[in-house]
Short mmCIF file of C-alpha atoms in Angstrom, two decimals:
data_model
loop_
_atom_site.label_atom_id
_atom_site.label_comp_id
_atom_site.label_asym_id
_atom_site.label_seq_id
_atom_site.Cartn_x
_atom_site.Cartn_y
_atom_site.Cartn_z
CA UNK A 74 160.22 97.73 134.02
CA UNK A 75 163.30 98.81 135.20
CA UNK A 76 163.97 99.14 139.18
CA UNK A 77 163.94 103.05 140.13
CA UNK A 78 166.83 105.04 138.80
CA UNK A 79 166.21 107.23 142.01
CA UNK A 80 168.20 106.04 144.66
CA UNK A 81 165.96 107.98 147.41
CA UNK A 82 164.59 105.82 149.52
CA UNK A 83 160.47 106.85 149.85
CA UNK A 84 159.34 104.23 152.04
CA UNK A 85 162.42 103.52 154.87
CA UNK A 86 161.86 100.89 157.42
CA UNK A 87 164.78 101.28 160.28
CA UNK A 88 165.07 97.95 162.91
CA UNK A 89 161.72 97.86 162.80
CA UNK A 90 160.06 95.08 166.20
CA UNK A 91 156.55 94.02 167.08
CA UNK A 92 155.14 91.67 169.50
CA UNK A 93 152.01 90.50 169.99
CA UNK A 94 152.03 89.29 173.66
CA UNK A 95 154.42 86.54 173.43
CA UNK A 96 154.83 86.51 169.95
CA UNK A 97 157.27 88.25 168.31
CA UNK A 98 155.74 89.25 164.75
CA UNK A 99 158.67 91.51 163.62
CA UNK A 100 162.49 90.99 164.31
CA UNK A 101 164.64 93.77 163.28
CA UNK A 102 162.64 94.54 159.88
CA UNK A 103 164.74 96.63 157.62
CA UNK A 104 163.67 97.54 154.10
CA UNK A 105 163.80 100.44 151.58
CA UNK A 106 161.47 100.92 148.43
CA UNK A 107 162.84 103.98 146.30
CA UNK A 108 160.46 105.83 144.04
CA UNK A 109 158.47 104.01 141.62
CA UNK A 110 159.41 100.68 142.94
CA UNK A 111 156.62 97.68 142.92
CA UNK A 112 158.01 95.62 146.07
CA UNK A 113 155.63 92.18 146.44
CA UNK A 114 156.16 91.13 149.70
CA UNK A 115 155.72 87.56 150.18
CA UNK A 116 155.48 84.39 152.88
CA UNK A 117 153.90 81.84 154.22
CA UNK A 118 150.96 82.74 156.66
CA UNK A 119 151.70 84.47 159.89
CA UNK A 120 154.87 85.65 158.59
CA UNK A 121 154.35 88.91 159.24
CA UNK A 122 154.15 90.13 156.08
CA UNK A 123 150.43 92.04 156.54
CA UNK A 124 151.69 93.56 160.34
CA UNK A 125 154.40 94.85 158.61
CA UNK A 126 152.28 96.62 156.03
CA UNK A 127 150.20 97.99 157.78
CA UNK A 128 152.58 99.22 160.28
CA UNK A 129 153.85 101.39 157.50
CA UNK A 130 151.12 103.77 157.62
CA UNK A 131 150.56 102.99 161.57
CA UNK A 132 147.73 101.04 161.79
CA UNK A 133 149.71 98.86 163.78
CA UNK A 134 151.73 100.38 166.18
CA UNK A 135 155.70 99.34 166.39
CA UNK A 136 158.09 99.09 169.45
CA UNK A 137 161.09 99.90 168.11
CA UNK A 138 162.64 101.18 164.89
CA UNK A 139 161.01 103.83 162.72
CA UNK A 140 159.79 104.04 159.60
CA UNK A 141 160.34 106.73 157.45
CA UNK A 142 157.94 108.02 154.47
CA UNK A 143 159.59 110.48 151.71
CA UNK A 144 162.45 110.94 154.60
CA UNK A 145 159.89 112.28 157.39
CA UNK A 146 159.32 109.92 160.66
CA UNK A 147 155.98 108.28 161.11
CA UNK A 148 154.54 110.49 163.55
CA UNK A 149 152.78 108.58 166.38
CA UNK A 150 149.41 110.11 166.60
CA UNK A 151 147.45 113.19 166.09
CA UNK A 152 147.60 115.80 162.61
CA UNK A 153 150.70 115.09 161.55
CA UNK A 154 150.20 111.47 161.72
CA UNK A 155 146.27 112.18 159.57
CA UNK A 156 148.75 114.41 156.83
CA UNK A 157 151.18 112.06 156.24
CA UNK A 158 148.64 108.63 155.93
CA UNK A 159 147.48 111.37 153.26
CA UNK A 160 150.51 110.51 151.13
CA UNK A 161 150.50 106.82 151.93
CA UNK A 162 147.26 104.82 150.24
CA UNK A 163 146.16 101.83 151.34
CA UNK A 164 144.41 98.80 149.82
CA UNK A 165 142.72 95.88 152.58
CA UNK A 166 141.62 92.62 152.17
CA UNK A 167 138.34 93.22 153.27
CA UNK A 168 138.00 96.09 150.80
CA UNK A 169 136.40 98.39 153.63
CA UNK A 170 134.33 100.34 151.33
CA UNK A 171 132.39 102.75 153.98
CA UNK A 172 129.10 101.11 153.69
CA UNK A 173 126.99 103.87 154.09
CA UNK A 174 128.19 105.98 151.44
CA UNK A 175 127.88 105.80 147.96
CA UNK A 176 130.90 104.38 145.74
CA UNK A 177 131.04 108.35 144.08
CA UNK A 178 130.78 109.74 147.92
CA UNK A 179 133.58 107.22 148.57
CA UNK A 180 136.08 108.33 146.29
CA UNK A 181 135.47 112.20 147.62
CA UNK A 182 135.40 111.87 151.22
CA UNK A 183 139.21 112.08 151.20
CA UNK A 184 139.82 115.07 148.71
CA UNK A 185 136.77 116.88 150.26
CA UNK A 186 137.37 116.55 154.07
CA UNK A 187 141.54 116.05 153.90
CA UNK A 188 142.58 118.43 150.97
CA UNK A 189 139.98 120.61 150.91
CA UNK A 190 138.92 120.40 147.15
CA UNK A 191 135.95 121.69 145.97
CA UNK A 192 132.84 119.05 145.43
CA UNK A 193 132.28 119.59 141.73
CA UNK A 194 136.44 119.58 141.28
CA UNK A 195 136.25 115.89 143.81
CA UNK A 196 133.56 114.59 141.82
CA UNK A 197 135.16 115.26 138.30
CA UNK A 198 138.13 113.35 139.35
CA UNK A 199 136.68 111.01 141.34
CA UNK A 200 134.14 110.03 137.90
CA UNK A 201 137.84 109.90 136.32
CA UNK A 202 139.17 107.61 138.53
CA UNK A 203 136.35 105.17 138.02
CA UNK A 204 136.35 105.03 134.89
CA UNK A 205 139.84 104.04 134.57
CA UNK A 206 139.16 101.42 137.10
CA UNK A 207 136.18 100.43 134.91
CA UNK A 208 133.24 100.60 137.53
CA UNK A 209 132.29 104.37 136.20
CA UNK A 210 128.96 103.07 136.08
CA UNK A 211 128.15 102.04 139.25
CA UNK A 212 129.07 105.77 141.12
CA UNK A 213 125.44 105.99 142.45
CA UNK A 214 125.19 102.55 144.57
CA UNK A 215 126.27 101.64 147.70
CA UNK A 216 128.91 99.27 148.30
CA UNK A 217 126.69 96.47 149.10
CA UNK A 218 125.02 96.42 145.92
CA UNK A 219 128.59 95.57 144.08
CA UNK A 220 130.43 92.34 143.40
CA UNK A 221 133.69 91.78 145.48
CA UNK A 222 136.01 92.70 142.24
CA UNK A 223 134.20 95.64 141.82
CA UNK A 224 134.48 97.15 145.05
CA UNK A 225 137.66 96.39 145.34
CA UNK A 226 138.80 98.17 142.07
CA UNK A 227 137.10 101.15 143.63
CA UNK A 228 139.05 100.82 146.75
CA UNK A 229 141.98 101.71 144.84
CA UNK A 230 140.45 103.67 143.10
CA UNK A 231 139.48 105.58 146.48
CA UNK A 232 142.73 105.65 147.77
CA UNK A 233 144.29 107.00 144.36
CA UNK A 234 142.14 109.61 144.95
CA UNK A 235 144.44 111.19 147.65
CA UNK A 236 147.16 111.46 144.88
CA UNK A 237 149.42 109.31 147.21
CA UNK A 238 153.30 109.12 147.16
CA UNK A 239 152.74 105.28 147.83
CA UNK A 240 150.08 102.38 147.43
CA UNK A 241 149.92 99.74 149.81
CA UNK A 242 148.02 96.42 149.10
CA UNK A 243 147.64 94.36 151.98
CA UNK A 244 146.61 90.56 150.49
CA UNK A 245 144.05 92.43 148.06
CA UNK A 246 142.96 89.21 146.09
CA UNK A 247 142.45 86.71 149.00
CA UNK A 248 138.91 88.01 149.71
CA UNK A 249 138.00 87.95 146.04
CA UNK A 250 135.99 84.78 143.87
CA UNK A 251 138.98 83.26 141.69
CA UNK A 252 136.87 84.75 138.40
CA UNK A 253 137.21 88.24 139.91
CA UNK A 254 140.92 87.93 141.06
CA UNK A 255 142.11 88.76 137.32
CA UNK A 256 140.06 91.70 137.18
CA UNK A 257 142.02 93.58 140.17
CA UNK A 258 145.31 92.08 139.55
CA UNK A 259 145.01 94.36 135.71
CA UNK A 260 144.32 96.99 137.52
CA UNK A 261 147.32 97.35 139.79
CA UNK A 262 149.42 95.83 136.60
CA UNK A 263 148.41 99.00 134.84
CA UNK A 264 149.45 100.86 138.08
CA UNK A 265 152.74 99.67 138.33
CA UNK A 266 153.52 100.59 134.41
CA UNK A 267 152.37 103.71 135.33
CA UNK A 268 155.34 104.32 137.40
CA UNK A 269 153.46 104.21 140.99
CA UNK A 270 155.66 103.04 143.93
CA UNK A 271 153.76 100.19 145.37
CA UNK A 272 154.70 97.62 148.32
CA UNK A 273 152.26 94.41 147.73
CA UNK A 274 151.48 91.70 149.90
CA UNK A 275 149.80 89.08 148.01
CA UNK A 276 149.58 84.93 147.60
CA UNK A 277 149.53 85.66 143.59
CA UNK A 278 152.86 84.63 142.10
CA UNK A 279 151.53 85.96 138.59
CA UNK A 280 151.68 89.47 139.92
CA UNK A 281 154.99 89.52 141.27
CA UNK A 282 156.41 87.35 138.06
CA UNK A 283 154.41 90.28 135.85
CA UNK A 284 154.68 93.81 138.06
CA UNK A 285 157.71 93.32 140.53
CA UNK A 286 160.79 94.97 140.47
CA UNK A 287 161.90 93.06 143.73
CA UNK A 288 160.43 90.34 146.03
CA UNK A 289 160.53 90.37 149.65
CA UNK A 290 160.19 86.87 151.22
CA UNK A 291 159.28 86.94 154.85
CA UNK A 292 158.77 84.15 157.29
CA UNK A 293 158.40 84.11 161.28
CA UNK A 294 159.13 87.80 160.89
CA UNK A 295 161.77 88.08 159.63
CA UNK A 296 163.27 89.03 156.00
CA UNK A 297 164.70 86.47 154.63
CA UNK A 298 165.51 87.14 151.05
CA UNK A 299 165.45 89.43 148.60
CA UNK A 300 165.40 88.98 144.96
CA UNK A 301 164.23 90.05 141.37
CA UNK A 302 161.30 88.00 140.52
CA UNK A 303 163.26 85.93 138.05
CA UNK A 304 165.98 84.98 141.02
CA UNK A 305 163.81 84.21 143.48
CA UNK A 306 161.57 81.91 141.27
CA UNK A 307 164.12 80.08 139.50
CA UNK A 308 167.06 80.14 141.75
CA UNK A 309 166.02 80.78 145.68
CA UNK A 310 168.36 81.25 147.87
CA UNK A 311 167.08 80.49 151.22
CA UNK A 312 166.03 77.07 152.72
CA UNK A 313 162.95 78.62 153.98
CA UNK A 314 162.06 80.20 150.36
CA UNK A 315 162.58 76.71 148.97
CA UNK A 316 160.63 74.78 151.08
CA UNK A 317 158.01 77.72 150.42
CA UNK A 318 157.68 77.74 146.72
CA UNK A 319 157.95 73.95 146.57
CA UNK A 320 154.97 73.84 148.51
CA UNK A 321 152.89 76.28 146.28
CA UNK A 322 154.34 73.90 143.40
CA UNK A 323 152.40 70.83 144.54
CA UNK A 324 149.20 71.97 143.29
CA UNK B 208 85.61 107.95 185.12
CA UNK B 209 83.66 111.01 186.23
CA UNK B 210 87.05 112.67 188.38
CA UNK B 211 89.16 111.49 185.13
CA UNK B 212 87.26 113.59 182.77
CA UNK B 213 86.67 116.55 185.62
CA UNK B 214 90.49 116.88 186.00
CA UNK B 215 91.24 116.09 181.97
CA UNK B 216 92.78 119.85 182.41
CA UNK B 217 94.99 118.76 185.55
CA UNK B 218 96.18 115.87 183.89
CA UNK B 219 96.93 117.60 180.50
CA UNK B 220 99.02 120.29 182.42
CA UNK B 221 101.25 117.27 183.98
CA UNK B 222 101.28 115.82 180.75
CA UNK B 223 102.93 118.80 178.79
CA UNK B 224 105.08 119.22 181.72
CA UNK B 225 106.59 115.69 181.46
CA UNK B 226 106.62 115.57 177.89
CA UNK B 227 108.72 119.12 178.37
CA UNK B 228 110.89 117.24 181.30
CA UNK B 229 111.51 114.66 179.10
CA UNK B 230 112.10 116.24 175.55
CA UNK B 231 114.58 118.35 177.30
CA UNK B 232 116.47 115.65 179.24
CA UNK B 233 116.46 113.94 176.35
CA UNK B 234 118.08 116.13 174.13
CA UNK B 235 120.74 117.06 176.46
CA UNK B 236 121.33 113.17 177.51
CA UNK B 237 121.62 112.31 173.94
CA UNK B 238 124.33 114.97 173.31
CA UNK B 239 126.34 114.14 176.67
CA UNK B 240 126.09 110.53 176.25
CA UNK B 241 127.20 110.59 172.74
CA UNK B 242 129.88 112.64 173.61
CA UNK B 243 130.69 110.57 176.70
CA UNK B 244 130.95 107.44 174.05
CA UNK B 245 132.99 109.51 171.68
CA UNK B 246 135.60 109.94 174.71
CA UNK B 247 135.19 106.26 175.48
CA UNK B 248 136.99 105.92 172.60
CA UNK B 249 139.44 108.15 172.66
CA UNK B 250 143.29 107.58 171.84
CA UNK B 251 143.59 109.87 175.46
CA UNK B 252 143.62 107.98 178.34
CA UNK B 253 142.38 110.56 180.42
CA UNK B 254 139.08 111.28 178.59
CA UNK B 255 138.42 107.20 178.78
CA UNK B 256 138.94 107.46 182.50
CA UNK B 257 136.99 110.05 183.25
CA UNK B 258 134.00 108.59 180.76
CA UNK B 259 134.10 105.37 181.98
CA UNK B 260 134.29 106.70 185.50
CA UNK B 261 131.26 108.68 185.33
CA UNK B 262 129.50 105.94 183.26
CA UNK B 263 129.72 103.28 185.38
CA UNK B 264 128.32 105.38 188.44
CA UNK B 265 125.71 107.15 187.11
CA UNK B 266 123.92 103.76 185.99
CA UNK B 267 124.98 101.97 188.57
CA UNK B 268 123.32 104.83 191.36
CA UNK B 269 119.43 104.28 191.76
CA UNK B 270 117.88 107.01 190.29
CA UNK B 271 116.23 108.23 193.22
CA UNK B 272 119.63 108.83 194.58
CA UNK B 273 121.17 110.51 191.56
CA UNK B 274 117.69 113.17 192.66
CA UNK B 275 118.66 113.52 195.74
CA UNK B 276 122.18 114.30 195.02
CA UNK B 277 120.80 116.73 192.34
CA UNK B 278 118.22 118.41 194.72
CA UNK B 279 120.39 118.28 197.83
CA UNK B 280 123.52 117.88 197.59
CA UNK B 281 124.38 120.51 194.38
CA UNK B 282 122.98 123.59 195.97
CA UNK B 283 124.89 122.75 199.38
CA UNK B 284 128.19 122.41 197.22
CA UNK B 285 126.82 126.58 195.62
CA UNK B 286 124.65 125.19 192.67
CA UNK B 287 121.65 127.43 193.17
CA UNK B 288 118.67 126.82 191.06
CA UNK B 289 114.86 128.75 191.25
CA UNK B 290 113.22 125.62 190.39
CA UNK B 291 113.37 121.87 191.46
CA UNK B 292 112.54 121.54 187.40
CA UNK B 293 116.09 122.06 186.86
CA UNK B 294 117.53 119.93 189.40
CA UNK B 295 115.50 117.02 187.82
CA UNK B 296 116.57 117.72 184.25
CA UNK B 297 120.19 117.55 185.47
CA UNK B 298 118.97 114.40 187.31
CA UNK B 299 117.46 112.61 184.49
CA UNK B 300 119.72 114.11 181.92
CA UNK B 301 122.84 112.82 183.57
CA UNK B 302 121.81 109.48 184.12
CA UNK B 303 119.96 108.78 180.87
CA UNK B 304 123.08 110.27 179.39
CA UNK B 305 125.27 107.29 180.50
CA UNK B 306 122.94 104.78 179.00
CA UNK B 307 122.95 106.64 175.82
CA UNK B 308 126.73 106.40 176.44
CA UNK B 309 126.62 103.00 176.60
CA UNK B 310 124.32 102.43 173.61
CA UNK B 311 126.22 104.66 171.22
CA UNK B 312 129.61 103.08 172.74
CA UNK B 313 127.78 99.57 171.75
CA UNK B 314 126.73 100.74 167.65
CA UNK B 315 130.46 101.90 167.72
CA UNK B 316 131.70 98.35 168.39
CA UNK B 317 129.24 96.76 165.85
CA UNK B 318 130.91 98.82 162.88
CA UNK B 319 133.77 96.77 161.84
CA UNK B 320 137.12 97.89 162.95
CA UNK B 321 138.28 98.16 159.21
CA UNK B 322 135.69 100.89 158.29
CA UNK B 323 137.85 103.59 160.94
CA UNK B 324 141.33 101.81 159.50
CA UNK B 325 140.16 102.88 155.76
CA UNK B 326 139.28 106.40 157.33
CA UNK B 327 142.09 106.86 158.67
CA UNK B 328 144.40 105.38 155.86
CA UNK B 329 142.94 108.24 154.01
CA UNK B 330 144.01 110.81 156.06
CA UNK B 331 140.59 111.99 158.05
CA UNK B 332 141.71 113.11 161.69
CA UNK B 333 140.42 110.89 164.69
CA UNK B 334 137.03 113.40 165.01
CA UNK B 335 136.71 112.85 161.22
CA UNK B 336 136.64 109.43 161.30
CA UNK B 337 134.12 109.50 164.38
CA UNK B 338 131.67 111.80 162.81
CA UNK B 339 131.96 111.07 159.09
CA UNK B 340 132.40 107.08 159.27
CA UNK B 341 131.79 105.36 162.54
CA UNK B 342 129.01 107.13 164.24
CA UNK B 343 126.36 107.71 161.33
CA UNK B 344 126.93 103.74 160.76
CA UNK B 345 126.73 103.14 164.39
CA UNK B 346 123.66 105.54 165.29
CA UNK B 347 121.60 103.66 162.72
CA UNK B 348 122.11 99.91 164.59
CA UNK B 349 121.76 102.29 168.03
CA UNK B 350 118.70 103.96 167.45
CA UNK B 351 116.20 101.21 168.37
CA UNK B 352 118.21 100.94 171.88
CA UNK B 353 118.28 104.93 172.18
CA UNK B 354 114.33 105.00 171.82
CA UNK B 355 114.09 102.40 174.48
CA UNK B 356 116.36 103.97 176.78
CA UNK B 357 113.84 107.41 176.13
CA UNK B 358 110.93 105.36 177.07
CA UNK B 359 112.22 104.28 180.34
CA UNK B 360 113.14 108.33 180.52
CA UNK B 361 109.87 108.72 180.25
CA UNK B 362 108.61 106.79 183.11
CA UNK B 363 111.94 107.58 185.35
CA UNK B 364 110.53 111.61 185.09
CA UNK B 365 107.92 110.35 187.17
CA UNK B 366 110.72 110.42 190.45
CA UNK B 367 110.46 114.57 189.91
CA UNK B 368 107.26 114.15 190.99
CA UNK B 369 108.25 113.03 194.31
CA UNK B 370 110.75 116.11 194.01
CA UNK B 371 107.63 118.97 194.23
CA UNK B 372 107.66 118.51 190.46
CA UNK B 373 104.33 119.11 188.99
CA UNK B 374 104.42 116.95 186.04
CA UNK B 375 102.18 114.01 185.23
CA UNK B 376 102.76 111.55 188.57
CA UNK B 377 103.36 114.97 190.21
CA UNK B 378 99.29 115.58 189.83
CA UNK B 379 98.34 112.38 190.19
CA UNK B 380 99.67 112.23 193.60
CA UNK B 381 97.79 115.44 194.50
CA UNK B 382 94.90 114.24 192.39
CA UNK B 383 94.89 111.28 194.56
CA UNK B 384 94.67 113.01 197.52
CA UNK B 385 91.77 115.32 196.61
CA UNK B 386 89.86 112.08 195.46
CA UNK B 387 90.37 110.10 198.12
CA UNK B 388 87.48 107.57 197.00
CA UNK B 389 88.77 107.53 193.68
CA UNK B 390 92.78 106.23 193.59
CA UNK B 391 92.06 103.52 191.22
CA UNK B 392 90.73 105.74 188.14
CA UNK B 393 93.39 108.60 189.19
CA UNK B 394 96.01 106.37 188.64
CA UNK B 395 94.72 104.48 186.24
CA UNK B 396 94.24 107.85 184.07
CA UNK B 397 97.80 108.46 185.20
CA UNK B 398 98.65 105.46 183.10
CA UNK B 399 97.32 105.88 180.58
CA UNK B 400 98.82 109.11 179.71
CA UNK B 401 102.05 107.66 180.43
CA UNK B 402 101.31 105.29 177.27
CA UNK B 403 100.21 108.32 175.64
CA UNK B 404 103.57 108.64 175.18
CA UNK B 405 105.35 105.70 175.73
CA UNK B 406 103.57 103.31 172.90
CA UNK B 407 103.93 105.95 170.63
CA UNK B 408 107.58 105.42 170.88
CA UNK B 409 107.86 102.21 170.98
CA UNK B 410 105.64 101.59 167.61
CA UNK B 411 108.76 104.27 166.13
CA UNK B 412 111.37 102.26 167.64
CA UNK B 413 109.79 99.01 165.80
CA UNK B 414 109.27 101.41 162.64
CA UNK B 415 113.10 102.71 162.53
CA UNK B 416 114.74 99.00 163.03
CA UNK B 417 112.95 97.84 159.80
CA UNK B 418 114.11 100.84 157.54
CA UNK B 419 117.60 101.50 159.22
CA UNK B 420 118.69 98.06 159.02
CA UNK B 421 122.31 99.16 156.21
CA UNK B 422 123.03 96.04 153.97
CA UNK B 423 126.82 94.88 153.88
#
């Protein structure tokens, strides 16, 4: 894996601040991802590092800053704001399959009601997609009726769907059973060899050892270093990053 | 018994006409409430203003007011209708409506907040995400509320009769008055029509819980 030859920035994130009340979640957050970059964002917990995710397709609101997405400003509400989450998928915890539709109906909701693609055309694709995520065989069930690995492969597989410019993960292990962890980390491997431009927040050092091109270490919300895998792991700069990985060591 | 069965006709009439009163309220304060909730949540400030505004008096007014406001007070302020039926159905419809409101607003909650955050990550508009992902999950956990809240509309249409409403209490109270020596069966028939309809709907809303119930 090489880091993007395109110097572009596609995800932009300009003095970027939060607060929630009293606390102030992100300081002066800067970052750009250029096209086809795997970014694992990483930190200890309440660093910030899921706000800041999910502020990039505005499901969290920001204060000051903007963010930019293939060089056009995060609108703040309405159409424009619908058109250009289009473009940006997004991968949660808590999988948030919509329980009352089936895992095939899950996959097509986007393409049907957003882009406007036929049903048989949604369907074909959407079978596609599931099949590459290896859950083809469950497309009639409802979310319930799957294990946690399962429906979270189809979450990506549902936000792939939308043919997006950029895949967001927000933690999308920590909910999982440690046997089905594996099973959704080879998934977004495969991704990320497949050229996608991600931005991953995740607890699972294997990933961003395997998949990263660069790793963002956040803590009390702020950036604090930024490295290839292999620097950061081996050679951290920070005193914060230290005391960090020395504490995932212990175990 | 004997005036019960003489007047079976009497009280069939003002049983139609309150199962009409009622149907029709109904539909229209389903519609308006859900609607109301809708704006309830809102991203405008304005449309949660005015439906919290409206919400919070019109269950919070007895109902016999919210009748004489409807019979009274509208055609002074030039809202001129033929028929007292259609100041009750704006009555009842209206203040059912911001129960409904409050119902629907309450199945909204109970879908977690992540199913509209995946909605909208996908791109679906704010009315998308309302009428594609939240509200079929929430009118499921809402229904058994909504059927009780059209029970009590039920027995609220009674108030019309006070209004020169001939529906079911309507005739009764006329009934009544004809059979002076017999205001314990009048009523008592009066009753039981009410359950006529009322049990029936209750025995649904018991029915619907058990199959609606969506595993997560």
């Amino acid at each position: 894996m090489t880091t993007a030859a395109n110097s572009a920035a596609l995800v932009s994130v300009k003095d970027v601040n939060k607060h929630y009340g009293q606390l102030h979640v992100l300081k002066d957050i800067n970052m750009e991802v250029s096209k086809g970059e795997v970014v694992v964002v990483i930190g200890p917990s309440g660093s910030g590092k899921s706000t800041l995710c999910r502020a990039i397709n505005r499901l969290e609101t920001i204060e000051g800053g903007a963010i930019y997405i293939d060089g056009k400003k995060l609108p703040e509400e309405g159409k424009e704001l619908a058109h250009l989450r289009a473009d940006v998928g997004m991968v949660f915890q808590s999988f948030n399959l919509f329980a009352h539709k089936t895992i095939l109906e899950n996959i097509t909701l986007g393409p049907i009601k957003v882009k406007g693609v036929s049903k048989a055309t949604a369907e074909k694709e959407a079978m596609a997609l599931l099949e590459r995520v290896g859950v083809a065989q469950q497309a009639p069930k409802l979310p319930a009726q799957l294990s946690g690995g399962q429906q979270q492969r189809v979450a990506i597989a549902r936000a792939l769907a939308m043919k997006p410019k950029v895949m967001l993960f927000d933690e999308p292990t920590s909910a999982l059973d440690p046997e089905m962890i594996n099973e959704v980390l080879d998934v977004m491997v495969q991704l990320a060899k497949e050229g996608m431009t991600m931005i991953v927040v995740t607890h699972e050092m294997g990933f961003a050892r395997k998949a990263a091109d660069r790793v963002v270490f956040m803590a009390d919300g702020q950036i604090v270093e930024q490295a290839t895998p292999e620097q950061f792991f081996t050679n951290p700069q920070s005193h914060r990053a230290k005391d960090f990985l020395s504490k995932l060591l212990t175990h | 018994m004997d005036v019960i069965i003489e007047s079976l006709p009497i009280y069939w009439d003002g049983f139609l006409r309150t199962l009409f009163l009622a149907a029709v309220s109904g539909i229209i304060a389903l519609v308006t409430g859900t609607i109301l909730a809708a704006m309830r949540v809102s991203p405008v400030k304005a449309l949660r203003g005015f439906s919290m505004a409206f919400v919070e008096i019109a269950r919070n007014t007895p109902l016999t007011i919210v009748f004489f406001f409807c019979a009274i007070v509208l055609p002074r302020l030039g809202v001129r209708f033929d028929q007292f039926e259609v100041a009750a159905i704006i009555a009842l419809s209206g203040y059912t409506s911001a129960f409904v409101a409050e119902a629907v607003r309450s199945g909204v909650n109970s879908v977690p907040v992540g199913q509209a955050e995946a909605a909208r990550s996908i791109g679906l508009t704010f009315g998308q995400v309302l009428n594609l992902v939240v509200l079929p999950q929430a009118l499921r956990t809402v229904v058994p509320p909504l059927i009780n809240i059209l029970i009590a509309l039920v027995k609220n249409s009674s108030v019309a009769g006070a209004f020169f409403v001939l529906e079911l209490f309507g005739h009764a109270r006329q009934l009544a008055n004809d059979h002076g020596d017999a205001v314990m069966q009048v009523l008592a028939g009066t009753a039981v029509f009410y359950l006529l309809m009322t049990v029936p709907l209750g025995i649904l809303a018991h029915r619907v819980e058990k199959k609606v119930a969506i595993a997560r």
